[in-house]
Every structure is written in C-alpha cells, then in structure tokens.
CSV table of C-alpha atoms in Angstrom, one decimal:
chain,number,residue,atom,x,y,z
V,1,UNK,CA,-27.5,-21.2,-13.1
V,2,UNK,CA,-26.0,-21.7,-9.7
V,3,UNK,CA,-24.2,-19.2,-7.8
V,4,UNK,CA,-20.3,-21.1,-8.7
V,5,UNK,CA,-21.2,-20.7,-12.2
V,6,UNK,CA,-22.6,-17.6,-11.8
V,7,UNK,CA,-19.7,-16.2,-10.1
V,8,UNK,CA,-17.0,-17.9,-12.5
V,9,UNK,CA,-18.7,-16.5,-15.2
V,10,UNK,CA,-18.7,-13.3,-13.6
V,11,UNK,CA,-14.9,-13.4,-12.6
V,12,UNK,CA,-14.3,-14.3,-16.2
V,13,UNK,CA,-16.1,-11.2,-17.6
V,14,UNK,CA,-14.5,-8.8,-15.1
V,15,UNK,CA,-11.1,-10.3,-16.3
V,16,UNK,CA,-11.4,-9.2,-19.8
V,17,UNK,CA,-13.0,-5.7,-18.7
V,18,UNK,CA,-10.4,-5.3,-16.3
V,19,UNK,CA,-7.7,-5.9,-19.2
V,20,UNK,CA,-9.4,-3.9,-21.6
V,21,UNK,CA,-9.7,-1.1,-19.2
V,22,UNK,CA,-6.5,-0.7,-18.3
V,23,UNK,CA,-4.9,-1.2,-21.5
V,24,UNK,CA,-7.3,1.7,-23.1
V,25,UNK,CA,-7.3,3.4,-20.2
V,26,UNK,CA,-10.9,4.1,-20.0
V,27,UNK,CA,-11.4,1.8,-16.7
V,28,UNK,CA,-13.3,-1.6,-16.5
V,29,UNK,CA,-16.1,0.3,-14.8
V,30,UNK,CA,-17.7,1.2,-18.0
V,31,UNK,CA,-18.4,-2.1,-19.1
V,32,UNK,CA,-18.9,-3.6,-15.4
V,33,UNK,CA,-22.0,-1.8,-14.8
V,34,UNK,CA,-23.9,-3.0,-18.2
V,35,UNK,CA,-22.9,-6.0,-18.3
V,36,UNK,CA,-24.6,-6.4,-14.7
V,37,UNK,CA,-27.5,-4.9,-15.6
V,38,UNK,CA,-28.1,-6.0,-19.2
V,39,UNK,CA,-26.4,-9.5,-19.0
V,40,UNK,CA,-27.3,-10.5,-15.7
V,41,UNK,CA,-30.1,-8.5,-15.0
V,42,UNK,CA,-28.6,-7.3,-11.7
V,43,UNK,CA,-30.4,-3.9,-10.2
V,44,UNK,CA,-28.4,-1.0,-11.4
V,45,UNK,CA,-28.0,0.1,-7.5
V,46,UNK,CA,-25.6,-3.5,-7.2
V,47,UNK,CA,-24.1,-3.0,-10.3
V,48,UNK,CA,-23.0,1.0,-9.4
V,49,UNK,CA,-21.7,-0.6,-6.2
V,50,UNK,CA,-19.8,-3.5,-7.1
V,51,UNK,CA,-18.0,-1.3,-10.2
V,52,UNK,CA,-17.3,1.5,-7.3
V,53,UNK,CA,-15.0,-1.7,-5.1
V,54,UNK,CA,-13.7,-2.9,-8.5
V,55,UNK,CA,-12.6,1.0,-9.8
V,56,UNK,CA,-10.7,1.2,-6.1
V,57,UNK,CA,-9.1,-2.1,-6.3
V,58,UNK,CA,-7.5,-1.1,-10.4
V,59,UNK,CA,-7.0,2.1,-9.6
V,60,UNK,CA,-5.2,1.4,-6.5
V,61,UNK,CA,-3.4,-1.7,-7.7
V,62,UNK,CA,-1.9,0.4,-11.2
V,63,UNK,CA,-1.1,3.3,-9.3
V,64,UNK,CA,1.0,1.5,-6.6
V,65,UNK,CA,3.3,0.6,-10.3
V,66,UNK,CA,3.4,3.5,-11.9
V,67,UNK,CA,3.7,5.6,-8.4
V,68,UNK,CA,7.5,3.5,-8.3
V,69,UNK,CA,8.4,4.4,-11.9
V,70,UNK,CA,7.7,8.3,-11.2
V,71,UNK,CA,5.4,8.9,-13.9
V,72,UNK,CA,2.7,9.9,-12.2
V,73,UNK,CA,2.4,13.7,-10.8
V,74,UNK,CA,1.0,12.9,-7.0
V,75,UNK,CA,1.6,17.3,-6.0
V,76,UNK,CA,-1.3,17.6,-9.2
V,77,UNK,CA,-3.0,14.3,-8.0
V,78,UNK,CA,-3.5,15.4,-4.9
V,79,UNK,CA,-4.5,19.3,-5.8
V,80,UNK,CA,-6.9,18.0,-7.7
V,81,UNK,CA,-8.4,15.4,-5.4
V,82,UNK,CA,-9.8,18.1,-3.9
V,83,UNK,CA,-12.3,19.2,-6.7
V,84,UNK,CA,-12.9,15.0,-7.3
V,85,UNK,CA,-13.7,14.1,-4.1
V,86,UNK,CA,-16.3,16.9,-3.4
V,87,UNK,CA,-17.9,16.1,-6.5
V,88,UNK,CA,-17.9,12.8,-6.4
V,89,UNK,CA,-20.0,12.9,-2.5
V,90,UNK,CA,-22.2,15.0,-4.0
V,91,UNK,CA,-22.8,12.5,-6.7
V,92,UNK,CA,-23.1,9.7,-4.3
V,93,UNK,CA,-25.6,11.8,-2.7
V,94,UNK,CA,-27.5,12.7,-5.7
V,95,UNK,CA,-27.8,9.1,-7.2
V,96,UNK,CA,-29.9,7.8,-3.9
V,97,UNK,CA,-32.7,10.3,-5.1
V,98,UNK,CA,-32.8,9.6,-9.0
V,99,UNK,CA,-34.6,7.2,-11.0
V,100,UNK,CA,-32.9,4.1,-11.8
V,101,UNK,CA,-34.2,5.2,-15.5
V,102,UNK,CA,-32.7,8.1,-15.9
V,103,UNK,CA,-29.8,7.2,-14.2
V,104,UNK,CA,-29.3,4.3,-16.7
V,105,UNK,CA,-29.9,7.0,-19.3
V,106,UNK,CA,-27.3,9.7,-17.9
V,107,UNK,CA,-24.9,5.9,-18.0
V,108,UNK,CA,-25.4,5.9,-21.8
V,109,UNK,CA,-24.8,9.3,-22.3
V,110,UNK,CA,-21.6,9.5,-20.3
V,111,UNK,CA,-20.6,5.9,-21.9
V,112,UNK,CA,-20.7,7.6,-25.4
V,113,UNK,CA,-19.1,10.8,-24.1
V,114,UNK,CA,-16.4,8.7,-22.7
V,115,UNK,CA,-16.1,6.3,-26.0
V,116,UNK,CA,-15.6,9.6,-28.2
V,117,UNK,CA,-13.7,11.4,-26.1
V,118,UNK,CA,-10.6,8.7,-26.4
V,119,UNK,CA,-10.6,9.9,-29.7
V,120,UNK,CA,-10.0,13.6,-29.6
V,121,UNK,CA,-7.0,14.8,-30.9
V,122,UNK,CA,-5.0,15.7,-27.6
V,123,UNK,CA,-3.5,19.0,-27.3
V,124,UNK,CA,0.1,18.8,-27.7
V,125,UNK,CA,1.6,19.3,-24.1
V,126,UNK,CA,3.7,22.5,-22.9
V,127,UNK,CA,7.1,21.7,-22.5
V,128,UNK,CA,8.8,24.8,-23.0
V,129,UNK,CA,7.9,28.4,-22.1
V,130,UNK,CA,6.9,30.6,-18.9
V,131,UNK,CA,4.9,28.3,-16.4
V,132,UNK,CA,1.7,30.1,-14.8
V,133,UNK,CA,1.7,31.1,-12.1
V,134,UNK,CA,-1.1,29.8,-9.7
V,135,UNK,CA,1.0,26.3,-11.5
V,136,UNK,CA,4.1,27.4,-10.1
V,137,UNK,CA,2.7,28.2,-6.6
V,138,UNK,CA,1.0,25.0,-6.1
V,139,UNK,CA,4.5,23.3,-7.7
V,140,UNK,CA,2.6,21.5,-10.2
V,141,UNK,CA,5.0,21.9,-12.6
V,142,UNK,CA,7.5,18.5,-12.7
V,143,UNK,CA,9.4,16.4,-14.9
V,144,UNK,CA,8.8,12.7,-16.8
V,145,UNK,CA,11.2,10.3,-17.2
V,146,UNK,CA,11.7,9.9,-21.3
V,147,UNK,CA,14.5,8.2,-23.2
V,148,UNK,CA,16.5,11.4,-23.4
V,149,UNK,CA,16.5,11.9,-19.3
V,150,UNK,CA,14.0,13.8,-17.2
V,151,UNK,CA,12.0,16.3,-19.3
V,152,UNK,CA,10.8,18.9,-17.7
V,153,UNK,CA,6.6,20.0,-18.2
V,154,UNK,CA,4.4,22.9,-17.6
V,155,UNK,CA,0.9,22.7,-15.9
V,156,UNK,CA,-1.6,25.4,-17.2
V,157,UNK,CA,-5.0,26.6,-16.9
V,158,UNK,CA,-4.8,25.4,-13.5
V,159,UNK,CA,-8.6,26.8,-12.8
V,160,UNK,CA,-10.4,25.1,-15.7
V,161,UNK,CA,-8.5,22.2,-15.0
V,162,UNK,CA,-9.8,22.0,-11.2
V,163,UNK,CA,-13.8,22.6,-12.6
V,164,UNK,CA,-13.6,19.8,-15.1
V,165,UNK,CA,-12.5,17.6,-12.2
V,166,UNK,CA,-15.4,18.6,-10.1
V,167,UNK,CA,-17.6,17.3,-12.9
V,168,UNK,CA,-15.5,14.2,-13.6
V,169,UNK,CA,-16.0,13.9,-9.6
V,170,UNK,CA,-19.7,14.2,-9.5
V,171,UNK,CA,-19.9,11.4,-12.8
V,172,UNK,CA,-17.8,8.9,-10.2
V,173,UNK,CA,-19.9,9.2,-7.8
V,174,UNK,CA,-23.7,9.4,-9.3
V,175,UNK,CA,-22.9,6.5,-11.9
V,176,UNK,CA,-20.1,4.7,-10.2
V,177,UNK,CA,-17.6,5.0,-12.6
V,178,UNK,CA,-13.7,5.9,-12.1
V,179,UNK,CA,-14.4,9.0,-15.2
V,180,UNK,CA,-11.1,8.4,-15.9
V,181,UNK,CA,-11.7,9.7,-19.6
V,182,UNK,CA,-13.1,12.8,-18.3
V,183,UNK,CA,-10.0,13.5,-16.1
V,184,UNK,CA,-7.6,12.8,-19.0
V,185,UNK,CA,-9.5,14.8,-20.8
V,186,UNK,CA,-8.9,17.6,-18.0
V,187,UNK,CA,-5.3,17.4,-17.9
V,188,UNK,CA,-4.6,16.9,-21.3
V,189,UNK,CA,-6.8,19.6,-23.1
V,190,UNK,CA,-7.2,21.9,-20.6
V,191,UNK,CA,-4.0,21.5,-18.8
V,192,UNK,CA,-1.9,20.7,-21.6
V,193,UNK,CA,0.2,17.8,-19.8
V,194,UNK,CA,1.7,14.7,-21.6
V,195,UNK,CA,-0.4,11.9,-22.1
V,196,UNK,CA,1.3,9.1,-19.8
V,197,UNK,CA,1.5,11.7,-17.0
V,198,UNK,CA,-2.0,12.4,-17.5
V,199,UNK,CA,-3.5,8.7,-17.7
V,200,UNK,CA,-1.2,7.5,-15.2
V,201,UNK,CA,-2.1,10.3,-12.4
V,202,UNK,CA,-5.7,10.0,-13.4
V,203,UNK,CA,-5.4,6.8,-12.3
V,204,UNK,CA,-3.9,7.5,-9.2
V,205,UNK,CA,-6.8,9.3,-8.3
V,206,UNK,CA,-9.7,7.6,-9.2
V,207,UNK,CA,-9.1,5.4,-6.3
V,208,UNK,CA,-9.4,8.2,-4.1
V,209,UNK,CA,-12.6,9.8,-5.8
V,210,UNK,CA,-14.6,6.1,-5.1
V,211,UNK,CA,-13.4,6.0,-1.3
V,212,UNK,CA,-15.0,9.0,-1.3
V,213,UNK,CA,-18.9,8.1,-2.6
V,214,UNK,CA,-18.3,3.9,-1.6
V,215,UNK,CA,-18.9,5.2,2.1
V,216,UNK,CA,-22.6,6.4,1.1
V,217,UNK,CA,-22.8,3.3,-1.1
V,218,UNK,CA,-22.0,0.9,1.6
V,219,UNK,CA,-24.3,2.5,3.9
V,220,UNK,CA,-27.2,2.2,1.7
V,221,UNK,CA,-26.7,-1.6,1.4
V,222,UNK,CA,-25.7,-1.1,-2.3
V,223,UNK,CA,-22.5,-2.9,-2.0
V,224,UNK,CA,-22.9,-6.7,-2.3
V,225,UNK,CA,-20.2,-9.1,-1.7
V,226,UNK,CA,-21.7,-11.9,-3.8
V,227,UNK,CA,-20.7,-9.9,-6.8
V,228,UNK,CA,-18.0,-7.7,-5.3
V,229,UNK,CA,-15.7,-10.7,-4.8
V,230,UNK,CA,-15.4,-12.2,-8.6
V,231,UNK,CA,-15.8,-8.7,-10.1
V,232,UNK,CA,-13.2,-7.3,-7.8
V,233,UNK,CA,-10.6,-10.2,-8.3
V,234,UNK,CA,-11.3,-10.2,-11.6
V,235,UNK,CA,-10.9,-6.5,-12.8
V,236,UNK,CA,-7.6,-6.2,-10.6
V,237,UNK,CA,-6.5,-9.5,-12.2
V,238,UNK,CA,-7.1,-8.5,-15.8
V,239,UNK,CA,-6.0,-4.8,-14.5
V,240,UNK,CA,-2.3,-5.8,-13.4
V,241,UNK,CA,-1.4,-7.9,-16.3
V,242,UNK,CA,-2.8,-4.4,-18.6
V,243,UNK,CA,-0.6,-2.5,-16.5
V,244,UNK,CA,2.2,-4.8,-17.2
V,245,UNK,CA,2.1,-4.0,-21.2
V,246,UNK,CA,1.0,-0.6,-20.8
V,247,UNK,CA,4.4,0.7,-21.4
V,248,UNK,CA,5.2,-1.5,-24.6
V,249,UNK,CA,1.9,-1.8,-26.3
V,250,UNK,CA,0.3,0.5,-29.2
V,251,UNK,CA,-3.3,0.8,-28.2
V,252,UNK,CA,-5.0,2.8,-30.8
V,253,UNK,CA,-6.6,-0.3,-32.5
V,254,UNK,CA,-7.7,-1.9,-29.3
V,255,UNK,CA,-9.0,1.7,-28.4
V,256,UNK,CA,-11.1,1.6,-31.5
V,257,UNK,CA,-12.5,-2.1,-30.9
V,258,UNK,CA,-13.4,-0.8,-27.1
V,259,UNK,CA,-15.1,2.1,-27.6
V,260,UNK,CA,-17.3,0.8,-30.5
V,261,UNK,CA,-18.3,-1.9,-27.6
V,262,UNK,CA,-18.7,0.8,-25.2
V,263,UNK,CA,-20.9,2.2,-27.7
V,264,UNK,CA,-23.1,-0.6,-28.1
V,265,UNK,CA,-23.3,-0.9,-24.2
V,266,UNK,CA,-24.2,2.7,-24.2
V,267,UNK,CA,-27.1,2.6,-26.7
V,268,UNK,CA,-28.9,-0.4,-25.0
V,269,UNK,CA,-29.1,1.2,-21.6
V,270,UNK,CA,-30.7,4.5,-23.3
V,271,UNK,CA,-32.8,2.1,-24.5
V,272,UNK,CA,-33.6,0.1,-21.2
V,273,UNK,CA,-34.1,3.3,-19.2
V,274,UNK,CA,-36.5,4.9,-21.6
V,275,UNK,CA,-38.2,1.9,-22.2
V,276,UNK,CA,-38.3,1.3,-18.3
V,277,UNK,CA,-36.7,-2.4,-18.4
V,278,UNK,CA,-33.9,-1.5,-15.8
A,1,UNK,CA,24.1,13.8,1.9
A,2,UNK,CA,19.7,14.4,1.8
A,3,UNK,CA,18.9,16.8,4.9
A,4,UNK,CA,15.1,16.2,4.6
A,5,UNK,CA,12.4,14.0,2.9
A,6,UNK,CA,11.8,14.3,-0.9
A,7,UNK,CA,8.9,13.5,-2.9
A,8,UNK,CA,10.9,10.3,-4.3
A,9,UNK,CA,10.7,8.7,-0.9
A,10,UNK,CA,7.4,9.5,-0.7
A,11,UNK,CA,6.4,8.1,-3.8
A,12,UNK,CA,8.1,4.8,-3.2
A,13,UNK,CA,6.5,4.4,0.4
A,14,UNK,CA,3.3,5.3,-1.1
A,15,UNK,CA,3.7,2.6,-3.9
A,16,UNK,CA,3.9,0.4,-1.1
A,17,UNK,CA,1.2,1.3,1.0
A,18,UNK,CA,-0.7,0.6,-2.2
A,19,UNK,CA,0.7,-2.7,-3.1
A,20,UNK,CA,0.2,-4.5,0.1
A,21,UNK,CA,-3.2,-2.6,0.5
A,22,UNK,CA,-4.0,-4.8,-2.1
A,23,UNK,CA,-2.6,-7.8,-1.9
A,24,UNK,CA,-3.8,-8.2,2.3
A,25,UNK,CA,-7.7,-7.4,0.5
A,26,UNK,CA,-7.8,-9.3,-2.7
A,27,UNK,CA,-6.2,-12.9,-0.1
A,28,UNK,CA,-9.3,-11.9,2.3
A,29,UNK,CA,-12.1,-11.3,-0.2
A,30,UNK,CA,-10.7,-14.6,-1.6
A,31,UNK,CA,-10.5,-16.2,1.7
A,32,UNK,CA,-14.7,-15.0,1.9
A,33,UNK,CA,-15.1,-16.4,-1.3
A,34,UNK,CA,-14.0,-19.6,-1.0
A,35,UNK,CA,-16.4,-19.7,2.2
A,36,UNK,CA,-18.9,-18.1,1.0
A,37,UNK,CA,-19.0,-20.5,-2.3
A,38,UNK,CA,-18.6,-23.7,-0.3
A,39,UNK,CA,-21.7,-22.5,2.1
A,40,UNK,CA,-23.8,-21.2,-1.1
A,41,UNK,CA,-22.4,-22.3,-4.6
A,42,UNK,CA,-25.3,-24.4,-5.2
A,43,UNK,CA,-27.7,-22.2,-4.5
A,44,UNK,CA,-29.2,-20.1,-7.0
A,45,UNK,CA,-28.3,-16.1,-7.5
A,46,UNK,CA,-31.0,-13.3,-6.8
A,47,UNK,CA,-30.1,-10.2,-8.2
A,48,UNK,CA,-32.9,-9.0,-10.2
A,49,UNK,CA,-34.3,-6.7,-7.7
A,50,UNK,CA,-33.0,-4.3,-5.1
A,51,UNK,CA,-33.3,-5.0,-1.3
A,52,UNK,CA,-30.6,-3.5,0.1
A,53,UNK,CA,-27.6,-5.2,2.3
A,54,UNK,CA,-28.9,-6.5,5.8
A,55,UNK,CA,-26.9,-4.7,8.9
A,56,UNK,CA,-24.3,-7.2,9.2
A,57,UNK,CA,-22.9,-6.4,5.6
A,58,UNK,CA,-22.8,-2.9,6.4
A,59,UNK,CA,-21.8,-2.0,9.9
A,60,UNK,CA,-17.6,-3.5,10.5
A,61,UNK,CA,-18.4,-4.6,14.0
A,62,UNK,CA,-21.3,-6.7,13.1
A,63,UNK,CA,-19.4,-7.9,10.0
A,64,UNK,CA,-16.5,-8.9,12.4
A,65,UNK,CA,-19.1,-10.7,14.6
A,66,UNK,CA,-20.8,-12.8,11.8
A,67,UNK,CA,-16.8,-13.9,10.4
A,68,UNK,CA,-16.7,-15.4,14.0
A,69,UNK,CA,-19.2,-17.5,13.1
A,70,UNK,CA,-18.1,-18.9,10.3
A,71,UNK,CA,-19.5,-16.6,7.6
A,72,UNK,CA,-18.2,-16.4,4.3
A,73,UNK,CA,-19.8,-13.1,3.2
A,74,UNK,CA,-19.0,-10.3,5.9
A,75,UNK,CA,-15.6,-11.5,5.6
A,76,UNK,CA,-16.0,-10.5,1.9
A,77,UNK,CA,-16.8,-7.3,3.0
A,78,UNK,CA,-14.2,-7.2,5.6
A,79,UNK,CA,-11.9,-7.4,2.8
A,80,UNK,CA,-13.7,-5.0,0.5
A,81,UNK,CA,-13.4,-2.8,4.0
A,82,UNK,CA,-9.2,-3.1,3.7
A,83,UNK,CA,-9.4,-2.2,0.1
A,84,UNK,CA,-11.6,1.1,0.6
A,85,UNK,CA,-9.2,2.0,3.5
A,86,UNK,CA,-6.2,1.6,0.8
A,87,UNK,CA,-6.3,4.8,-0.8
A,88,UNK,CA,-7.4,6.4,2.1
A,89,UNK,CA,-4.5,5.4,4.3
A,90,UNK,CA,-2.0,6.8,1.5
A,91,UNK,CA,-3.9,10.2,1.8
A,92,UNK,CA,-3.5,10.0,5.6
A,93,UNK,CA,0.6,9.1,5.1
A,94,UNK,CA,0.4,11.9,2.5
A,95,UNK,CA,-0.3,14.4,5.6
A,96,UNK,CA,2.8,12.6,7.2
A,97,UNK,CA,5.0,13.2,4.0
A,98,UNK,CA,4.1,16.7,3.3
A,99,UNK,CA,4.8,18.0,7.1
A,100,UNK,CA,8.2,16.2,7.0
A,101,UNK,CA,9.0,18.1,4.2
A,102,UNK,CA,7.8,21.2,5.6
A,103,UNK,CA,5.5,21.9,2.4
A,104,UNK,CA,2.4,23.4,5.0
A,105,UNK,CA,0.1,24.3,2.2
A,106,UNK,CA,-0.3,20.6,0.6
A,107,UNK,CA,-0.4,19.6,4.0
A,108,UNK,CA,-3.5,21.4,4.8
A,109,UNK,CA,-4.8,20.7,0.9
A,110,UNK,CA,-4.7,16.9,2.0
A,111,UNK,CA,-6.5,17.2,5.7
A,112,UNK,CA,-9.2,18.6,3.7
A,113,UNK,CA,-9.4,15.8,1.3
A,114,UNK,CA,-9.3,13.2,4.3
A,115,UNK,CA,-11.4,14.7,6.3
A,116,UNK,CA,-14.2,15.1,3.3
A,117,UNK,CA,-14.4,11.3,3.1
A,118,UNK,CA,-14.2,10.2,6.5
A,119,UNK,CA,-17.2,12.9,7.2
A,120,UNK,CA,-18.7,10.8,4.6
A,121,UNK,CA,-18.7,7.3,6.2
C-alpha cells in the first residue's frame, strides 16, 4: 500500500467517523484513534495526536454554526472551560509517562463508558423554578430558541457540574479525545440543562480543551502531518454535512448502531493492551 | 437604540472567527497535501512504530523555513498550526467582548483560560 492509497483510504474512514460523530454526538475521536491503531497499526502516540487536530477542526467547525443560531450557552462554555482546560494539560502531561498498554486499556474503558452513557435516561431539564444562586451570579442561566419563542432555563449544581468537567478535561487530554459524552453528561445530569444546549455547548468547548493538551502533543513530536491531513479533512468533512441534519434528524437508531461499534472498538483494545500488541 | 455590546454580537463575530479559522486551515493543510502526495504518494507509509516528529515539524519558524523550500509536510503543519490557533483566538476576542460589555468577572475567568494554554506551548 502506497502512501495515496493509504491516505485516501484514511480520508475515507475519517469521513464516515466524522459523520457518525457529529450526528450521535459522541465525536469522531472515539473511533479515529482505533481504527489507527488496530486497522493501520499506527502507534497509539500518532493516533492520540492526529484525533487531538481532527477533535479541534469538528469541534470548531460545528460550533462556528450553532454559535449563529444561539443555541449554544458560550457565558457556561466559557465558565467551564476553566475546569476542562486544567484537566485536560494535566492529562496531556500524564499520558507522556504511561504505558502505551494501559493507556490503550484506560481507551477501552472510557470507549464503553462513553457508548453507555448515550444511553442514560437524561434528567429532564429545569425550566421553571428559583435559579441557584452561584448560577445566577455567574449568569449562567439563559434562554433557547424553541418553536414557541425563547424559553427560558435554569443552570444548577453549578459545583458538581465544574468537577465532572475537570475529569472530562483530564480524559481529552491523556487519551486524546473531545469527551464530549462525559461533558453532556455534566450538563445534562448534573446541571439539569436541555439536551441541544447541552451537546451543542459541549461542543463548543471541546475545541478549546484540545488547544489546550495539542501544545504538549506537538512538542513531543506526536503530531504527524502524514495522517493529520486526510484525517483532519475528513472528520471536518463528514462533521459539517452531520451538523447540517443535526436539527432535522432522529438519532436514537443510529445512536444504537454507533455505540455497539464503539463497543466492539473498545473490547479489542483491552484486549491489545493486555495482551501487549499495541 | 443598543448603548453597549451584547452577547448576540458577540456570538455572531465569534461564529466567524470560527468559520474562517477553518476554512483558511483546512485550504493550507490541503494545499500541504497535494505537495506532500505529489513528492511522496508512491512511497510506502511507516507508522508502526513511534519516532517522534523531527524539529522542523515542530518548531513554526523551522516549519516556515522548510515550506520555502518547497516542502509539502511543514506546510501541513503550518495549517494544522492556524487550526490550533482557531479556538484560541476566539478565547482571546472573548476577553475583547466581555470588557466591552463591562462584564469584569468573565473577563478575568477567560485571561485565565488563555493564559493556561499559552503557558502550555
């Protein structure tokens, strides 16, 4: 296989990722990084880099549309950038000093975490009552544009929220992931906002979150532009045209078909890293 | 009659500032790739082990250096560079926004956030 084929094919993969990512809103980063390592047999220090440049590039690229339709909550995006950021340097950090085993294991683990959690029943989201009041001060509290008008929402647990990002952080930046489950999973359960507010903010800062850790990443020399180049072009390509039926698509069945791949992804690198093939 | 900036505004410059972030990377890492593809598409890939990126795919000035001549790879990373600086550039605007509309404490929430990953490259 020469390097054109290898790249088309590459391109190609990331498309479909990059689709599938955005549409389930779990990221293409979770399947970017296996199919790397166990399709291509790249290194796993390649693969966490090129999935960092291709997380930027989606998260970026879907933000800058749903930023326009006013959807997204940039006053909580940008609170809790703060707890992301820090935990994803540390991460970065962290990941120069482990194992690739066990980092391919931790991959698995968070992979299934991920898959399982786009299942959980969501918490229905506070629209009505007393806001808190750490919410309030920080103005987190905003509106979404629905059919009926603007309808108004209520930010709470603000604290818990905050700490759940910090771990969604450090996952970004140790595994090279966006975590976007995990920060969903933050704002909707903990911090009881609606769903499209909560996905579409989440993505809004996952972007940030990878600036953060690509830095390290670039300094080690883990971030090749061989790859970068079809995987990046490809995830944003596959990302945009997600984005684009994001708002009229149902997505529960193509969840279900994504995360039992995930799954399968997820079980063959536990089983690469503990048998020591990665 | 709108006396000072609102978060609207910001959000559409923002949007923007994201867009063409982008766009401007994705035509250079393409404009790389075509390079890079026409120098080394018949070569064979080596990716199987770990050596770590030489200087020049690390380090912008070098990178700029080796474009000059004709490289197609550091100008993939030049392009990579554009897209990193993307979301960090709407954090830096974000500082602008938030002082225009007099809202100090986000203001100082997002210096802390830039400054964090600029301490970090």
């Amino acid at each position: 296989m020469t390097i054109l084929v290898f790249t088309l094919i590459l391109f190609g993969a990331a498309l479909v990722a990059g689709l599938l990512g955005s549409l389930t809103g779990l990221g293409g980063g979770v399947v970017i990084i296996p199919l790397l390592t166990l399709v291509f047999k790249v290194d796993i220090h390649y693969a966490i880099g090129t999935s960092l440049v291709s997380v930027i590039a989606t998260s970026s690229g879907a933000a800058a549309a749903y930023v326009r339709e006013g959807i997204a909550n940039i006053r909580l995006g940008m609170f809790l950038e703060l707890a992301t950021t820090a935990g994803a340097i540390a991460g970065a950090w962290l990941a120069a000093y482990m194992p690739t085993e066990i980092i391919a294991i931790l991959f698995g683990i968070v992979l299934i975490i991920s898959a399982g959690l786009s299942f959980a029943r969501l918490a229905d989201p506070v629209t009505s009552g007393p806001s808190g009041v750490l919410a309030a001060k920080l103005r987190l509290n905003s509106t979404m544009p629905t059919e009926e008008g603007k309808t108004p929402y209520f930010v709470k647990n603000v604290v818990g929220g905050f700490f759940m990002m910090n771990v969604a952080g450090i996952i970004s930046g140790l595994l090279g992931i966006g975590s976007g489950a995990f920060k969903v999973i933050a704002m909707d359960n903990v911090m009881r906002i609606p769903f499209k507010v909560s996905t579409t903010t989440s993505n809004f800062m996952i972007g940030v979150t990878a600036a953060a850790s690509v830095g390290v990443y670039l300094q080690r020399g883990y971030i090749d532009p061989g790859l970068s180049m079809p995987v990046m072009l490809g995830v944003l390509g596959g990302a945009l045209v997600g984005t684009r039926v994001l708002t009229k698509a149902r997505t529960t069945s193509l969840k279900i078909v994504f995360a039992f791949v995930i799954l399968v992804l997820a079980v063959e690198m536990i089983y690469n890293g503990i048998a020591h093939q990665i | 009659m709108k006396k000072r900036i609102q978060d609207t505004d910001m959000e559409k410059v923002i949007g923007y500032l994201l867009r063409y972030g982008v766009i401007s990377a994705s035509l250079v890492v393409l404009a790389g790739g075509i390079v890079y593809l026409y120098r080394h598409g018949h070569q064979l890939p080596a990716y199987r082990e770990f050596h770590g990126e030489p200087d020049k795919m690390r380090n912008p000035r070098l990178m700029l250096e080796a474009v000059m001549r004709g490289e197609g790879r550091p100008l993939i990373q030049l392009g990579l560079l554009i897209l990193i600086a993307t979301p960090i550039a709407r954090i830096a605007f974000s500082i602008f926004g938030y002082l225009l509309e007099k809202d100090y404490l986000y203001t100082v929430l997002t210096v802390i956030v830039l400054l964090a990953i600029l301490l970090n490259f």
